[in-house]
Amino acid sequence: AQKITQTQPGMFVQEKEAVTLDCTYDTSDPSYGLFWYKQPSSGEMIFLIYQGSYDQQNATEGRYSLNFQKARKSANLVISASQLGDSAMYFCAMREQGAQKLVFGQGTRLTINP
Amino acid sequence: EAEVAQSPRYKITEKSQAVAFWCDPISGHATLYWYRQILGQGPELLVQFQDESVVDDSQLPKDRFSAERLKGVDSTLKIQPAELGDSAMYLCASSLRGSGANVLTFGAGSRLTVL
């Protein structure tokens, strides 16, 4: 069964610094996708970045990049040059090709200090 | 930009009452999901539709929860009777059919408080 683990309940970072949010996963399906979502205090889930299990290069989207280490089953999110507006909950999620459902981790609360 | 519409945004009810949530997915999205998110936790899938058919409702408490998507477009999630432990955010999402790479687009959610 697919499982996502986020071991950092909370992170505190100074504005303009880079931050890495950890995510490890477990699956027996060779084909899967990894997603990161941001959830501000208002509650909506905002898609950030996607990495496919067969993608050769790490995904990047603006200030977001995904450090994909397939052998270690990790998919860490890196946010460069953090901004105050980055303060939110961040969720790692995985979807196996066969299962179709998106399974989420417990989340990490990121706080950016001025 | 296309959005997933949900209503109501907030609902306060007493236990044993009935409550219903509505979701209108992005036009053309065949797959619709209902997730429940308890405060401080990640969302958990309650039910997934492909068009009008349920493809996964393994985590739906079927004694009190029901969901339908009669014409394969909008959907309703019902709880009857509501219990204190049902207090949570109910998130609806939709995606294109098929590929596991398809991104889920979420609505703003419906926050339920059961007193």
CSV table of C-alpha atoms in Angstrom, one decimal:
chain,number,residue,atom,x,y,z
A,1,ALA,CA,0.0,0.0,0.0
A,2,GLN,CA,1.2,3.5,-0.8
A,3,LYS,CA,2.4,5.6,2.1
A,4,ILE,CA,3.7,9.1,2.5
A,5,THR,CA,5.7,10.3,5.5
A,6,GLN,CA,6.5,13.9,6.4
A,7,THR,CA,8.6,14.0,9.5
A,8,GLN,CA,8.8,17.7,10.1
A,9,PRO,CA,5.7,19.0,11.9
A,10,GLY,CA,6.9,22.5,11.8
A,11,MET,CA,9.7,24.6,10.2
A,12,PHE,CA,10.8,28.1,11.0
A,13,VAL,CA,13.0,30.0,8.4
A,14,GLN,CA,14.2,33.5,7.9
A,15,GLU,CA,12.9,35.4,5.0
A,16,LYS,CA,15.0,35.1,1.8
A,17,GLU,CA,16.6,31.8,3.0
A,18,ALA,CA,16.1,28.5,1.2
A,19,VAL,CA,14.2,25.8,2.9
A,20,THR,CA,13.9,22.1,2.3
A,21,LEU,CA,10.7,20.2,3.3
A,22,ASP,CA,11.2,16.4,3.7
A,23,CYS,CA,9.0,13.7,2.2
A,24,THR,CA,9.6,10.0,2.0
A,25,TYR,CA,7.3,7.5,0.4
A,26,ASP,CA,6.7,3.8,0.1
A,27,THR,CA,5.2,2.0,-2.9
A,28,SER,CA,5.6,-1.3,-4.8
A,29,ASP,CA,4.2,0.2,-8.0
A,30,PRO,CA,7.0,1.1,-10.4
A,31,SER,CA,4.9,3.9,-12.0
A,32,TYR,CA,3.8,6.7,-9.7
A,33,GLY,CA,3.6,10.4,-9.4
A,34,LEU,CA,4.6,12.7,-6.6
A,35,PHE,CA,2.9,16.0,-5.9
A,36,TRP,CA,3.4,18.9,-3.5
A,37,TYR,CA,0.5,21.1,-2.4
A,38,LYS,CA,0.4,24.3,-0.4
A,39,GLN,CA,-2.4,25.1,2.0
A,40,PRO,CA,-2.6,28.6,3.4
A,41,SER,CA,-4.7,29.4,6.4
A,42,SER,CA,-7.7,30.1,4.2
A,43,GLY,CA,-7.9,26.4,3.5
A,44,GLU,CA,-7.6,25.9,-0.3
A,45,MET,CA,-5.1,23.4,-1.6
A,46,ILE,CA,-2.8,24.9,-4.2
A,47,PHE,CA,-0.8,22.6,-6.5
A,48,LEU,CA,2.9,23.5,-6.6
A,49,ILE,CA,4.9,20.8,-8.4
A,50,TYR,CA,4.8,17.3,-9.9
A,51,GLN,CA,7.5,14.6,-10.4
A,52,GLY,CA,6.9,11.4,-12.3
A,53,SER,CA,8.7,8.2,-11.3
A,54,TYR,CA,10.3,7.9,-14.7
A,55,ASP,CA,11.3,11.5,-15.0
A,56,GLN,CA,15.1,11.7,-15.4
A,57,GLN,CA,15.4,15.3,-14.2
A,58,ASN,CA,14.2,16.9,-11.0
A,59,ALA,CA,11.1,19.0,-11.5
A,60,THR,CA,11.3,22.8,-11.2
A,61,GLU,CA,8.6,25.5,-11.1
A,62,GLY,CA,9.8,29.0,-10.4
A,63,ARG,CA,11.2,29.1,-6.9
A,64,TYR,CA,10.1,25.5,-6.2
A,65,SER,CA,12.2,22.5,-7.1
A,66,LEU,CA,11.8,18.8,-6.2
A,67,ASN,CA,14.8,16.9,-5.0
A,68,PHE,CA,13.9,13.4,-6.3
A,69,GLN,CA,16.0,10.5,-5.0
A,70,LYS,CA,14.3,7.4,-6.3
A,71,ALA,CA,16.6,4.9,-4.6
A,72,ARG,CA,16.0,6.5,-1.2
A,73,LYS,CA,12.3,7.0,-2.0
A,74,SER,CA,12.5,10.7,-1.1
A,75,ALA,CA,10.9,13.7,-2.8
A,76,ASN,CA,11.9,16.8,-0.9
A,77,LEU,CA,10.5,20.2,-1.8
A,78,VAL,CA,13.1,23.0,-2.0
A,79,ILE,CA,11.9,26.6,-1.9
A,80,SER,CA,14.5,29.1,-2.8
A,81,ALA,CA,14.5,32.7,-1.5
A,82,SER,CA,11.6,32.3,0.8
A,83,GLN,CA,9.0,35.0,1.2
A,84,LEU,CA,6.5,35.9,3.9
A,85,GLY,CA,3.7,34.6,1.7
A,86,ASP,CA,5.2,31.1,1.8
A,87,SER,CA,4.0,30.6,5.3
A,88,ALA,CA,1.5,27.8,5.1
A,89,MET,CA,1.0,24.0,5.4
A,90,TYR,CA,2.8,22.0,2.8
A,91,PHE,CA,1.6,18.5,1.8
A,92,CYS,CA,3.5,15.8,-0.1
A,93,ALA,CA,1.2,13.4,-2.0
A,94,MET,CA,1.6,10.3,-4.2
A,95,ARG,CA,-0.5,8.6,-6.7
A,96,GLU,CA,0.3,5.1,-7.9
A,97,GLN,CA,-0.6,4.5,-11.6
A,98,GLY,CA,-2.7,1.5,-10.7
A,99,ALA,CA,-4.5,3.0,-7.7
A,100,GLN,CA,-5.4,6.5,-9.1
A,101,LYS,CA,-6.2,7.9,-5.7
A,102,LEU,CA,-3.9,10.7,-4.3
A,103,VAL,CA,-2.6,9.9,-0.8
A,104,PHE,CA,-1.3,12.7,1.3
A,105,GLY,CA,1.2,13.0,4.1
A,106,GLN,CA,0.6,14.6,7.4
A,107,GLY,CA,2.0,18.0,6.3
A,108,THR,CA,4.7,20.4,7.5
A,109,ARG,CA,3.8,23.9,8.8
A,110,LEU,CA,6.3,26.4,7.4
A,111,THR,CA,6.6,29.8,9.0
A,112,ILE,CA,8.7,32.5,7.4
A,113,ASN,CA,10.1,35.1,9.8
A,114,PRO,CA,10.8,38.6,8.7
B,1,GLU,CA,-9.1,30.5,-14.5
B,2,ALA,CA,-11.4,27.5,-14.0
B,3,GLU,CA,-12.3,26.7,-10.5
B,4,VAL,CA,-13.9,23.9,-8.5
B,5,ALA,CA,-17.0,25.4,-6.7
B,6,GLN,CA,-18.0,24.2,-3.3
B,7,SER,CA,-20.9,25.2,-1.0
B,8,PRO,CA,-21.5,26.0,1.7
B,9,ARG,CA,-18.1,27.4,2.9
B,10,TYR,CA,-19.0,27.0,6.5
B,11,LYS,CA,-21.7,24.9,8.2
B,12,ILE,CA,-22.5,24.6,11.9
B,13,THR,CA,-24.9,21.9,12.9
B,14,GLU,CA,-25.9,19.9,15.9
B,15,LYS,CA,-25.2,16.3,16.3
B,16,SER,CA,-27.8,13.9,14.8
B,17,GLN,CA,-28.8,16.5,12.2
B,18,ALA,CA,-28.4,16.0,8.5
B,19,VAL,CA,-25.9,18.0,6.4
B,20,ALA,CA,-25.1,18.2,2.7
B,21,PHE,CA,-22.2,19.6,0.7
B,22,TRP,CA,-22.2,20.4,-3.0
B,23,CYS,CA,-19.4,20.4,-5.5
B,24,ASP,CA,-19.2,21.6,-9.1
B,25,PRO,CA,-15.9,20.4,-10.8
B,26,ILE,CA,-14.0,22.1,-13.6
B,27,SER,CA,-15.8,21.6,-16.9
B,28,GLY,CA,-14.5,18.5,-18.7
B,29,HIS,CA,-13.0,16.9,-15.6
B,30,ALA,CA,-14.3,13.3,-15.5
B,31,THR,CA,-12.8,12.4,-12.1
B,32,LEU,CA,-14.2,13.9,-8.9
B,33,TYR,CA,-12.9,13.4,-5.4
B,34,TRP,CA,-14.2,14.1,-1.9
B,35,TYR,CA,-11.6,14.3,0.9
B,36,ARG,CA,-12.0,14.9,4.6
B,37,GLN,CA,-9.3,16.9,6.4
B,38,ILE,CA,-9.3,16.8,10.2
B,39,LEU,CA,-7.5,19.8,11.7
B,40,GLY,CA,-3.8,19.4,11.8
B,41,GLN,CA,-3.8,16.3,9.5
B,42,GLY,CA,-3.5,15.6,5.8
B,43,PRO,CA,-6.6,15.1,3.6
B,44,GLU,CA,-8.0,11.6,3.5
B,45,LEU,CA,-10.0,10.3,0.5
B,46,LEU,CA,-13.7,9.5,1.2
B,47,VAL,CA,-14.9,8.8,-2.3
B,48,GLN,CA,-13.7,9.0,-5.9
B,49,PHE,CA,-16.0,9.2,-9.0
B,50,GLN,CA,-15.1,8.5,-12.6
B,51,ASP,CA,-18.0,10.2,-14.5
B,52,GLU,CA,-21.1,9.0,-12.5
B,53,SER,CA,-19.5,5.8,-11.2
B,54,VAL,CA,-17.9,5.3,-7.8
B,55,VAL,CA,-14.4,3.9,-8.2
B,56,ASP,CA,-13.2,4.1,-4.6
B,57,ASP,CA,-15.4,4.5,-1.5
B,58,SER,CA,-13.4,2.2,0.8
B,59,GLN,CA,-12.9,4.9,3.4
B,60,LEU,CA,-16.5,6.3,3.3
B,61,PRO,CA,-18.4,5.5,6.5
B,62,LYS,CA,-21.4,4.1,4.7
B,63,ASP,CA,-23.7,3.9,7.7
B,64,ARG,CA,-23.9,7.7,7.8
B,65,PHE,CA,-22.2,9.1,4.7
B,66,SER,CA,-23.5,9.0,1.1
B,67,ALA,CA,-22.3,10.6,-2.1
B,68,GLU,CA,-23.7,10.9,-5.6
B,69,ARG,CA,-22.8,12.3,-8.9
B,70,LEU,CA,-25.9,11.5,-10.9
B,71,LYS,CA,-25.2,13.1,-14.2
B,72,GLY,CA,-21.4,12.8,-14.0
B,73,VAL,CA,-21.0,16.5,-13.4
B,74,ASP,CA,-21.7,18.0,-10.0
B,75,SER,CA,-21.8,16.0,-6.8
B,76,THR,CA,-23.3,16.0,-3.3
B,77,LEU,CA,-21.9,14.5,-0.1
B,78,LYS,CA,-24.4,13.9,2.7
B,79,ILE,CA,-23.9,13.1,6.3
B,80,GLN,CA,-26.9,11.8,8.3
B,81,PRO,CA,-26.8,11.8,11.3
B,82,ALA,CA,-23.8,14.1,12.0
B,83,GLU,CA,-21.6,13.2,14.9
B,84,LEU,CA,-19.1,15.3,16.8
B,85,GLY,CA,-16.2,13.5,15.2
B,86,ASP,CA,-17.4,14.6,11.7
B,87,SER,CA,-16.1,18.2,12.4
B,88,ALA,CA,-13.6,18.7,9.7
B,89,MET,CA,-12.9,20.4,6.3
B,90,TYR,CA,-14.5,18.6,3.4
B,91,LEU,CA,-12.6,19.2,0.2
B,92,CYS,CA,-13.7,18.5,-3.3
B,93,ALA,CA,-11.3,18.1,-6.1
B,94,SER,CA,-11.4,17.2,-9.8
B,95,SER,CA,-9.0,16.1,-12.5
B,96,LEU,CA,-8.9,14.9,-16.1
B,97,ARG,CA,-9.4,11.1,-16.5
B,98,GLY,CA,-6.6,8.7,-17.1
B,99,SER,CA,-3.0,9.5,-16.4
B,100,GLY,CA,-1.6,9.4,-12.9
B,101,ALA,CA,0.2,12.7,-13.8
B,102,ASN,CA,-3.1,14.6,-13.9
B,103,VAL,CA,-3.2,17.3,-11.3
B,104,LEU,CA,-6.1,17.5,-8.8
B,105,THR,CA,-7.6,20.9,-8.6
B,106,PHE,CA,-9.2,21.6,-5.2
B,107,GLY,CA,-12.1,23.8,-4.3
B,108,ALA,CA,-12.0,26.1,-1.3
B,109,GLY,CA,-13.5,23.5,1.0
B,110,SER,CA,-16.5,23.3,3.3
B,111,ARG,CA,-15.7,23.6,7.0
B,112,LEU,CA,-18.1,21.6,9.2
B,113,THR,CA,-18.6,22.1,12.9
B,114,VAL,CA,-20.8,19.7,14.8
B,115,LEU,CA,-22.0,20.8,18.2
